[in-house]
mmCIF file of C-alpha atoms and ligand atoms in Angstrom:
data_model
loop_
_atom_site.group_PDB
_atom_site.id
_atom_site.type_symbol
_atom_site.label_atom_id
_atom_site.label_comp_id
_atom_site.label_asym_id
_atom_site.label_seq_id
_atom_site.Cartn_x
_atom_site.Cartn_y
_atom_site.Cartn_z
ATOM 1 C CA MET A 1057 -3.517 -0.870 -7.127
ATOM 2 C CA ALA A 1058 -3.489 0.915 -4.881
ATOM 3 C CA LYS A 1059 -4.585 -0.482 -1.138
ATOM 4 C CA ILE A 1060 -7.165 1.651 0.744
ATOM 5 C CA GLU A 1061 -7.005 -0.793 3.644
ATOM 6 C CA GLY A 1062 -4.782 0.463 6.475
ATOM 7 C CA SER A 1063 -3.850 2.926 5.165
ATOM 8 C CA ARG A 1064 -3.319 5.835 7.524
ATOM 9 C CA VAL A 1065 -5.557 9.266 5.225
ATOM 10 C CA LEU A 1066 -6.323 12.621 6.997
ATOM 11 C CA VAL A 1067 -9.310 13.978 5.335
ATOM 12 C CA THR A 1068 -8.995 18.590 5.850
ATOM 13 C CA GLY A 1069 -12.780 19.541 5.606
ATOM 14 C CA GLY A 1070 -14.492 16.186 6.687
ATOM 15 C CA SER A 1071 -17.102 17.485 8.876
ATOM 16 C CA SER A 1072 -19.064 18.197 6.249
ATOM 17 C CA GLY A 1073 -19.770 17.864 2.061
ATOM 18 C CA ILE A 1074 -17.187 16.348 -0.197
ATOM 19 C CA GLY A 1075 -14.614 15.768 2.353
ATOM 20 C CA ARG A 1076 -17.248 13.991 4.551
ATOM 21 C CA ALA A 1077 -18.504 11.711 1.880
ATOM 22 C CA THR A 1078 -14.845 10.524 0.824
ATOM 23 C CA CYS A 1079 -14.301 9.924 4.787
ATOM 24 C CA ILE A 1080 -17.480 6.978 4.457
ATOM 25 C CA GLU A 1081 -15.990 6.235 1.926
ATOM 26 C CA LEU A 1082 -12.978 6.017 2.472
ATOM 27 C CA ALA A 1083 -13.826 3.845 6.032
ATOM 28 C CA LYS A 1084 -16.157 1.466 3.815
ATOM 29 C CA ARG A 1085 -12.473 0.799 2.592
ATOM 30 C CA GLY A 1086 -11.234 0.128 5.597
ATOM 31 C CA ALA A 1087 -8.869 3.564 6.170
ATOM 32 C CA ILE A 1088 -7.760 4.443 9.635
ATOM 33 C CA LEU A 1089 -8.797 7.793 9.518
ATOM 34 C CA ALA A 1090 -7.963 11.616 10.670
ATOM 35 C CA LEU A 1091 -10.588 13.621 10.609
ATOM 36 C CA THR A 1092 -10.648 17.351 10.686
ATOM 37 C CA ALA A 1093 -12.082 20.860 10.374
ATOM 38 C CA ARG A 1094 -12.921 23.788 12.891
ATOM 39 C CA ARG A 1095 -16.067 22.418 13.943
ATOM 40 C CA LEU A 1096 -15.459 19.271 16.608
ATOM 41 C CA LYS A 1097 -19.275 18.571 17.026
ATOM 42 C CA THR A 1098 -19.470 18.651 13.307
ATOM 43 C CA LEU A 1099 -16.462 16.350 13.175
ATOM 44 C CA ARG A 1100 -17.794 14.089 16.622
ATOM 45 C CA LYS A 1101 -21.653 13.590 13.768
ATOM 46 C CA VAL A 1102 -19.569 11.797 11.208
ATOM 47 C CA SER A 1103 -17.077 10.144 13.296
ATOM 48 C CA ASP A 1104 -20.396 8.531 14.579
ATOM 49 C CA GLU A 1105 -21.525 7.890 11.179
ATOM 50 C CA ILE A 1106 -18.945 6.075 10.774
ATOM 51 C CA LYS A 1107 -18.399 4.170 13.875
ATOM 52 C CA ASP A 1108 -22.112 2.666 13.683
ATOM 53 C CA ALA A 1109 -22.256 1.852 9.687
ATOM 54 C CA PHE A 1110 -18.289 0.324 9.925
ATOM 55 C CA PRO A 1111 -18.192 -0.984 13.633
ATOM 56 C CA ASP A 1112 -14.512 -3.225 12.840
ATOM 57 C CA VAL A 1113 -13.154 -0.193 11.659
ATOM 58 C CA GLN A 1114 -10.648 1.650 14.122
ATOM 59 C CA ALA A 1115 -12.271 5.400 15.664
ATOM 60 C CA PRO A 1116 -11.612 8.211 13.707
ATOM 61 C CA LEU A 1117 -9.253 10.470 14.782
ATOM 62 C CA LEU A 1118 -10.682 13.852 15.474
ATOM 63 C CA ILE A 1119 -8.879 16.723 15.717
ATOM 64 C CA PRO A 1120 -9.598 20.421 15.561
ATOM 65 C CA CYS A 1121 -7.849 23.117 13.028
ATOM 66 C CA ASP A 1122 -7.717 25.902 11.563
ATOM 67 C CA VAL A 1123 -6.015 25.140 8.227
ATOM 68 C CA SER A 1124 -4.956 28.876 7.765
ATOM 69 C CA ASP A 1125 -3.448 28.395 10.752
ATOM 70 C CA ARG A 1126 0.551 27.813 10.100
ATOM 71 C CA GLU A 1127 0.302 26.981 14.486
ATOM 72 C CA ASP A 1128 -2.666 24.633 14.369
ATOM 73 C CA ALA A 1129 -2.046 22.176 10.900
ATOM 74 C CA ILE A 1130 1.427 21.847 12.702
ATOM 75 C CA LYS A 1131 0.259 20.151 14.985
ATOM 76 C CA LEU A 1132 -2.993 18.821 14.200
ATOM 77 C CA VAL A 1133 0.302 16.952 11.812
ATOM 78 C CA LYS A 1134 2.276 16.603 15.234
ATOM 79 C CA LYS A 1135 -0.783 14.833 16.923
ATOM 80 C CA CYS A 1136 -2.184 12.504 13.718
ATOM 81 C CA VAL A 1137 2.450 11.289 13.236
ATOM 82 C CA ASP A 1138 2.160 10.553 17.488
ATOM 83 C CA HIS A 1139 -1.170 8.563 16.914
ATOM 84 C CA LEU A 1140 -1.005 6.938 13.615
ATOM 85 C CA GLY A 1141 2.781 6.815 13.472
ATOM 86 C CA GLY A 1142 2.481 8.475 9.689
ATOM 87 C CA ILE A 1143 0.604 9.344 6.863
ATOM 88 C CA ASP A 1144 0.622 7.850 4.271
ATOM 89 C CA ILE A 1145 -2.511 9.468 1.989
ATOM 90 C CA LEU A 1146 -3.341 13.614 2.844
ATOM 91 C CA ILE A 1147 -6.496 15.152 1.669
ATOM 92 C CA ASN A 1148 -5.982 19.039 1.287
ATOM 93 C CA ASN A 1149 -9.864 19.304 0.829
ATOM 94 C CA ALA A 1150 -11.109 22.490 3.275
ATOM 95 C CA GLY A 1151 -12.746 25.411 0.855
ATOM 96 C CA ILE A 1152 -14.587 28.065 0.868
ATOM 97 C CA GLY A 1153 -16.003 30.671 -1.823
ATOM 98 C CA VAL A 1154 -16.632 33.749 -2.472
ATOM 99 C CA TYR A 1155 -19.360 34.761 -5.001
ATOM 100 C CA GLY A 1156 -19.533 38.301 -7.255
ATOM 101 C CA LYS A 1157 -17.544 40.407 -9.235
ATOM 102 C CA ALA A 1158 -14.142 40.413 -9.620
ATOM 103 C CA GLU A 1159 -15.229 44.383 -8.854
ATOM 104 C CA MET A 1160 -16.996 43.922 -6.163
ATOM 105 C CA THR A 1161 -14.823 41.656 -3.739
ATOM 106 C CA ALA A 1162 -13.218 43.307 -0.852
ATOM 107 C CA LEU A 1163 -9.442 42.515 -0.926
ATOM 108 C CA ASP A 1164 -10.017 40.925 2.130
ATOM 109 C CA ASP A 1165 -12.182 38.865 0.953
ATOM 110 C CA PHE A 1166 -9.133 37.778 -1.887
ATOM 111 C CA ARG A 1167 -7.001 37.260 0.654
ATOM 112 C CA SER A 1168 -9.035 34.545 3.298
ATOM 113 C CA VAL A 1169 -10.108 32.947 0.087
ATOM 114 C CA MET A 1170 -5.865 32.067 -1.250
ATOM 115 C CA GLU A 1171 -5.433 31.626 2.780
ATOM 116 C CA VAL A 1172 -7.777 28.849 3.531
ATOM 117 C CA ASN A 1173 -7.288 26.523 -0.358
ATOM 118 C CA PHE A 1174 -4.371 27.703 -1.235
ATOM 119 C CA PHE A 1175 -2.607 28.383 1.671
ATOM 120 C CA GLY A 1176 -4.083 26.425 3.948
ATOM 121 C CA SER A 1177 -3.355 23.309 1.820
ATOM 122 C CA VAL A 1178 0.403 24.468 1.258
ATOM 123 C CA ASN A 1179 0.257 24.538 5.175
ATOM 124 C CA LEU A 1180 -0.349 20.939 5.548
ATOM 125 C CA ILE A 1181 1.580 20.043 2.418
ATOM 126 C CA LEU A 1182 4.705 20.953 4.298
ATOM 127 C CA GLU A 1183 4.517 19.299 7.076
ATOM 128 C CA VAL A 1184 2.988 16.085 6.233
ATOM 129 C CA LEU A 1185 6.083 15.863 3.277
ATOM 130 C CA PRO A 1186 8.866 15.463 5.626
ATOM 131 C CA HIS A 1187 7.276 12.424 7.115
ATOM 132 C CA MET A 1188 6.284 11.203 3.268
ATOM 133 C CA LYS A 1189 9.498 11.598 2.648
ATOM 134 C CA LYS A 1190 10.591 9.241 6.612
ATOM 135 C CA THR A 1191 8.911 6.786 4.659
ATOM 136 C CA GLY A 1192 9.659 6.932 0.993
ATOM 137 C CA GLY A 1193 5.791 6.935 0.241
ATOM 138 C CA GLY A 1194 3.111 9.082 -0.161
ATOM 139 C CA LEU A 1195 -0.171 10.413 -2.200
ATOM 140 C CA ILE A 1196 -1.228 14.079 -1.590
ATOM 141 C CA ILE A 1197 -4.590 14.669 -2.830
ATOM 142 C CA ASN A 1198 -5.146 18.631 -3.834
ATOM 143 C CA ILE A 1199 -9.093 19.350 -4.117
ATOM 144 C CA ALA A 1200 -9.360 21.607 -6.525
ATOM 145 C CA SER A 1201 -12.533 22.374 -8.926
ATOM 146 C CA VAL A 1202 -13.250 22.256 -12.641
ATOM 147 C CA ALA A 1203 -13.581 26.521 -12.194
ATOM 148 C CA ALA A 1204 -9.502 26.020 -11.273
ATOM 149 C CA MET A 1205 -8.778 24.914 -15.198
ATOM 150 C CA HIS A 1206 -10.322 27.886 -16.877
ATOM 151 C CA GLY A 1207 -11.279 32.237 -15.123
ATOM 152 C CA VAL A 1208 -14.974 31.708 -14.317
ATOM 153 C CA PRO A 1209 -16.988 34.450 -14.521
ATOM 154 C CA TYR A 1210 -17.465 36.385 -10.411
ATOM 155 C CA MET A 1211 -15.913 33.446 -9.409
ATOM 156 C CA GLY A 1212 -13.083 34.994 -10.088
ATOM 157 C CA ALA A 1213 -10.722 35.144 -6.266
ATOM 158 C CA TYR A 1214 -11.868 31.120 -5.728
ATOM 159 C CA CYS A 1215 -10.948 30.212 -9.473
ATOM 160 C CA ALA A 1216 -7.471 32.536 -8.639
ATOM 161 C CA SER A 1217 -7.293 30.130 -5.640
ATOM 162 C CA LYS A 1218 -7.967 26.784 -6.794
ATOM 163 C CA ALA A 1219 -5.460 27.271 -9.821
ATOM 164 C CA ALA A 1220 -2.334 28.253 -7.280
ATOM 165 C CA LEU A 1221 -3.143 24.775 -5.807
ATOM 166 C CA VAL A 1222 -3.028 23.274 -9.307
ATOM 167 C CA ALA A 1223 -0.077 24.872 -9.940
ATOM 168 C CA LEU A 1224 1.617 23.933 -7.321
ATOM 169 C CA SER A 1225 0.497 20.615 -7.201
ATOM 170 C CA GLN A 1226 1.893 19.990 -10.655
ATOM 171 C CA SER A 1227 5.431 21.170 -9.531
ATOM 172 C CA LEU A 1228 5.643 19.061 -6.263
ATOM 173 C CA ARG A 1229 4.901 16.221 -9.106
ATOM 174 C CA ALA A 1230 7.678 16.760 -10.626
ATOM 175 C CA GLU A 1231 9.602 17.691 -7.874
ATOM 176 C CA LEU A 1232 9.139 14.982 -6.233
ATOM 177 C CA ALA A 1233 8.896 11.645 -9.822
ATOM 178 C CA THR A 1234 11.753 9.756 -8.069
ATOM 179 C CA SER A 1235 10.458 10.383 -4.233
ATOM 180 C CA GLY A 1236 7.521 7.338 -4.238
ATOM 181 C CA ILE A 1237 5.007 10.604 -3.330
ATOM 182 C CA SER A 1238 2.662 10.770 -5.650
ATOM 183 C CA ILE A 1239 -0.116 13.691 -6.063
ATOM 184 C CA MET A 1240 -3.380 13.847 -6.889
ATOM 185 C CA ILE A 1241 -5.522 16.800 -8.738
ATOM 186 C CA VAL A 1242 -9.107 16.190 -8.201
ATOM 187 C CA TYR A 1243 -11.214 19.203 -10.049
ATOM 188 C CA PRO A 1244 -15.342 18.122 -9.095
ATOM 189 C CA GLY A 1245 -17.761 19.995 -10.758
ATOM 190 C CA TYR A 1246 -20.778 21.500 -9.397
ATOM 191 C CA THR A 1247 -21.355 18.779 -6.413
ATOM 192 C CA GLN A 1248 -24.628 19.100 -3.346
ATOM 193 C CA THR A 1249 -22.943 20.531 -0.720
ATOM 194 C CA ASN A 1250 -23.758 23.359 1.619
ATOM 195 C CA PHE A 1251 -20.519 25.049 0.233
ATOM 196 C CA PHE A 1252 -22.796 27.514 -1.801
ATOM 197 C CA ARG A 1253 -24.814 28.589 1.542
ATOM 198 C CA VAL A 1254 -22.069 29.359 2.940
ATOM 199 C CA GLU A 1255 -20.157 30.417 0.820
ATOM 200 C CA LYS A 1256 -19.945 35.137 1.179
ATOM 201 C CA LYS A 1257 -21.618 36.168 -2.141
ATOM 202 C CA VAL A 1258 -20.178 39.905 -2.762
ATOM 203 C CA GLY A 1259 -23.141 41.286 -5.436
ATOM 204 C CA GLY A 1260 -23.366 41.690 -8.642
ATOM 205 C CA ALA A 1261 -24.714 38.136 -10.251
ATOM 206 C CA ARG A 1262 -26.775 35.934 -9.060
ATOM 207 C CA ARG A 1263 -25.883 32.042 -8.476
ATOM 208 C CA PRO A 1264 -26.350 29.888 -11.917
ATOM 209 C CA ALA A 1265 -29.560 26.922 -10.993
ATOM 210 C CA GLY A 1266 -27.076 23.735 -12.558
ATOM 211 C CA ARG A 1267 -27.015 19.951 -12.463
ATOM 212 C CA TYR A 1268 -25.658 19.132 -8.332
ATOM 213 C CA VAL A 1269 -24.077 15.948 -8.376
ATOM 214 C CA PRO A 1270 -24.566 14.210 -5.047
ATOM 215 C CA ALA A 1271 -21.829 14.481 -2.527
ATOM 216 C CA LYS A 1272 -21.435 10.842 -1.814
ATOM 217 C CA LYS A 1273 -20.519 10.141 -6.693
ATOM 218 C CA VAL A 1274 -17.390 12.646 -5.848
ATOM 219 C CA ALA A 1275 -16.669 10.772 -2.820
ATOM 220 C CA ARG A 1276 -16.782 7.292 -4.451
ATOM 221 C CA SER A 1277 -14.824 8.451 -7.854
ATOM 222 C CA ILE A 1278 -12.367 9.802 -5.302
ATOM 223 C CA VAL A 1279 -11.739 7.245 -3.925
ATOM 224 C CA ASN A 1280 -11.751 4.941 -7.264
ATOM 225 C CA ALA A 1281 -8.621 7.417 -8.337
ATOM 226 C CA ILE A 1282 -6.409 6.640 -5.575
ATOM 227 C CA GLU A 1283 -7.106 2.862 -6.145
ATOM 228 C CA ASN A 1284 -6.824 3.193 -10.075
ATOM 229 C CA GLU A 1285 -3.408 5.508 -9.200
ATOM 230 C CA ARG A 1286 -5.294 8.811 -11.233
ATOM 231 C CA GLN A 1287 -3.126 11.455 -11.226
ATOM 232 C CA ASP A 1288 -6.583 13.484 -12.209
ATOM 233 C CA LEU A 1289 -9.594 13.360 -12.359
ATOM 234 C CA VAL A 1290 -11.161 15.674 -14.321
ATOM 235 C CA LEU A 1291 -15.891 15.073 -12.964
ATOM 236 C CA THR A 1292 -18.811 16.292 -14.485
ATOM 237 C CA LEU A 1293 -19.695 16.586 -18.294
ATOM 238 C CA GLU A 1294 -19.765 20.205 -17.538
ATOM 239 C CA GLY A 1295 -15.533 19.412 -16.552
ATOM 240 C CA LYS A 1296 -14.076 17.204 -19.031
ATOM 241 C CA ALA A 1297 -16.040 19.712 -21.797
ATOM 242 C CA LEU A 1298 -14.380 22.435 -20.340
ATOM 243 C CA LYS A 1299 -10.589 20.893 -20.144
ATOM 244 C CA PHE A 1300 -11.062 19.606 -24.530
ATOM 245 C CA SER A 1301 -12.088 22.821 -25.560
ATOM 246 C CA LYS A 1302 -9.612 24.714 -23.558
ATOM 247 C CA VAL A 1303 -6.577 22.432 -25.388
ATOM 248 C CA PHE A 1304 -8.397 22.233 -28.538
ATOM 249 C CA ILE A 1305 -10.679 25.305 -29.224
ATOM 250 C CA PRO A 1306 -9.830 28.402 -26.675
ATOM 251 C CA TRP A 1307 -12.533 30.470 -27.929
ATOM 252 C CA LEU A 1308 -15.088 28.454 -27.592
ATOM 253 C CA ALA A 1309 -14.120 28.263 -23.196
ATOM 254 C CA GLU A 1310 -13.849 31.862 -24.189
ATOM 255 C CA GLY A 1311 -17.572 32.690 -25.961
ATOM 256 C CA ALA A 1312 -19.109 30.506 -23.199
ATOM 257 C CA MET A 1313 -17.864 32.296 -20.129
ATOM 258 C CA GLN A 1314 -18.929 35.988 -21.834
ATOM 259 C CA ARG A 1315 -22.540 34.256 -22.054
ATOM 260 C CA ILE A 1316 -22.779 33.079 -18.217
ATOM 261 C CA ALA A 1317 -21.730 36.148 -17.706
ATOM 262 C CA TYR A 1318 -24.097 38.133 -19.452
ATOM 263 C CA LYS A 1319 -26.644 35.925 -18.468
ATOM 264 C CA LEU A 1320 -25.463 35.698 -14.376
ATOM 265 C CA ALA A 1321 -25.291 39.132 -13.954
ATOM 266 C CA ASP A 1322 -26.959 41.095 -11.778
ATOM 267 C CA LYS A 1323 -29.183 43.039 -14.651
ATOM 268 C CA LYS A 1324 -29.244 46.243 -11.766
ATOM 269 C CA GLU A 1325 -25.202 46.584 -11.692
ATOM 270 C CA VAL A 1326 -24.645 46.509 -15.657
HETATM 271 N N1 NAP B 2620 -19.064 21.139 -4.395
HETATM 272 C C1 NAP B 2620 -18.938 22.595 -5.273
HETATM 273 O O1 NAP B 2620 -19.539 21.977 -6.198
HETATM 274 C C2 NAP B 2620 -17.975 21.819 -5.332
HETATM 275 C C3 NAP B 2620 -16.757 22.099 -6.203
HETATM 276 C C4 NAP B 2620 -15.324 21.994 -6.732
HETATM 277 C C5 NAP B 2620 -14.910 21.949 -5.832
HETATM 278 N N2 NAP B 2620 -15.464 21.910 -4.846
HETATM 279 C C6 NAP B 2620 -13.970 22.326 -3.327
HETATM 280 O O2 NAP B 2620 -14.396 20.831 -2.395
HETATM 281 C C7 NAP B 2620 -13.801 20.959 -1.249
HETATM 282 C C8 NAP B 2620 -14.938 20.790 0.041
HETATM 283 O O3 NAP B 2620 -16.861 21.606 -0.120
HETATM 284 P P1 NAP B 2620 -17.547 20.977 0.229
HETATM 285 O O4 NAP B 2620 -18.060 21.446 -1.259
HETATM 286 O O5 NAP B 2620 -17.705 19.546 0.460
HETATM 287 O O6 NAP B 2620 -17.840 22.358 0.556
HETATM 288 P P2 NAP B 2620 -18.398 22.554 2.176
HETATM 289 O O7 NAP B 2620 -19.531 21.615 2.324
HETATM 290 O O8 NAP B 2620 -19.124 23.822 2.597
HETATM 291 O O9 NAP B 2620 -17.236 21.696 3.441
HETATM 292 C C9 NAP B 2620 -15.988 22.357 3.569
HETATM 293 C C10 NAP B 2620 -15.316 21.762 3.888
HETATM 294 O O10 NAP B 2620 -14.492 22.424 5.045
HETATM 295 C C11 NAP B 2620 -14.196 23.548 5.711
HETATM 296 N N3 NAP B 2620 -13.744 24.727 6.582
HETATM 297 C C12 NAP B 2620 -13.717 25.417 5.721
HETATM 298 N N4 NAP B 2620 -13.010 26.388 6.085
HETATM 299 C C13 NAP B 2620 -12.287 25.379 7.058
HETATM 300 C C14 NAP B 2620 -10.636 26.173 7.618
HETATM 301 N N5 NAP B 2620 -10.442 27.410 7.131
HETATM 302 N N6 NAP B 2620 -10.071 25.384 8.340
HETATM 303 C C15 NAP B 2620 -10.573 24.348 8.302
HETATM 304 N N7 NAP B 2620 -11.151 23.541 7.275
HETATM 305 C C16 NAP B 2620 -11.969 24.329 6.465
HETATM 306 C C17 NAP B 2620 -15.904 22.868 6.506
HETATM 307 O O11 NAP B 2620 -15.701 23.018 8.270
HETATM 308 P P3 NAP B 2620 -15.287 23.702 9.237
HETATM 309 O O12 NAP B 2620 -16.704 25.203 9.026
HETATM 310 O O13 NAP B 2620 -16.322 22.996 10.581
HETATM 311 O O14 NAP B 2620 -14.139 24.590 9.686
HETATM 312 C C18 NAP B 2620 -16.340 21.765 5.986
HETATM 313 O O15 NAP B 2620 -15.788 20.476 6.751
HETATM 314 C C19 NAP B 2620 -13.280 22.894 -1.686
HETATM 315 O O16 NAP B 2620 -12.015 23.041 -1.418
HETATM 316 C C20 NAP B 2620 -14.558 22.806 -2.175
HETATM 317 O O17 NAP B 2620 -13.635 24.283 -2.499
HETATM 318 C C21 NAP B 2620 -16.838 21.988 -4.780
#
């Protein structure tokens, strides 16, 4: 069982949603936190919440950073290592979405989602790995999505970015197998966060009503998975069903995607 108390954890996208809830859960279990996101003001709010709720835990280190900016990412990791003496766990959680028909998604929107969700994680992995290698251990957690398992209608750019992150994680896992550094992939399903308010809507479809899991529940599962040294964490019943059907009854998954595409299509556009 891995120990969280005293571990130095860098969380990207720590100011909101799953990242914020994970930081609170980690603080509860005694982790030493470094939080990052672009907006310092929102990071401060989370930090104040943590300090109020857990006065005995070391105050979080707050470093504003755009993970898609290489120079920002280099400075972020350097500051973390300078202040905390190292990084034991990196949680690549910062992410954005684009929703709507792939044919209505501009090339720049495809690029921006890849820049944050994929290259943002790559930026940090490349910076953190040498430090973890020096100490001979560490854990990198990449927050993917159930949408990384199969292309979901109207989420093409997003699915591609998360599938790329999963593939990279699996390559790294094999390459680092004897290094003492572990890679965990998390596949959250629909979660109640600001994500859907912030995502760019390009048109052609509506969002499903769906059941949304509280971010706190997702955070608890992630932190339990760290303690239990899990490699993969698939969340929600829909996520588990998709994983199963994709392998054992692939035609069912394909059929379901086509039905979803038809149901959610903006009928004016069809
Ligand atoms: N919500 C869901 O249903 C769901 C499902 C599956 C997977 N996920 C994944 O879970 C992760 C967290 O999402 P969430 O739902 O918690 O969304 P959220 O509430 O919108 O939080 C996103 C976080 O990422 C930060 N962020 C965005 N762009 C950034 C950038 N360029 N550089 C640094 N930080 C950036 C945001 O802060 P700033 O705006 O201040 O930068 C914020 O802290 C994402 O990777 C998302 O894809 C979410």
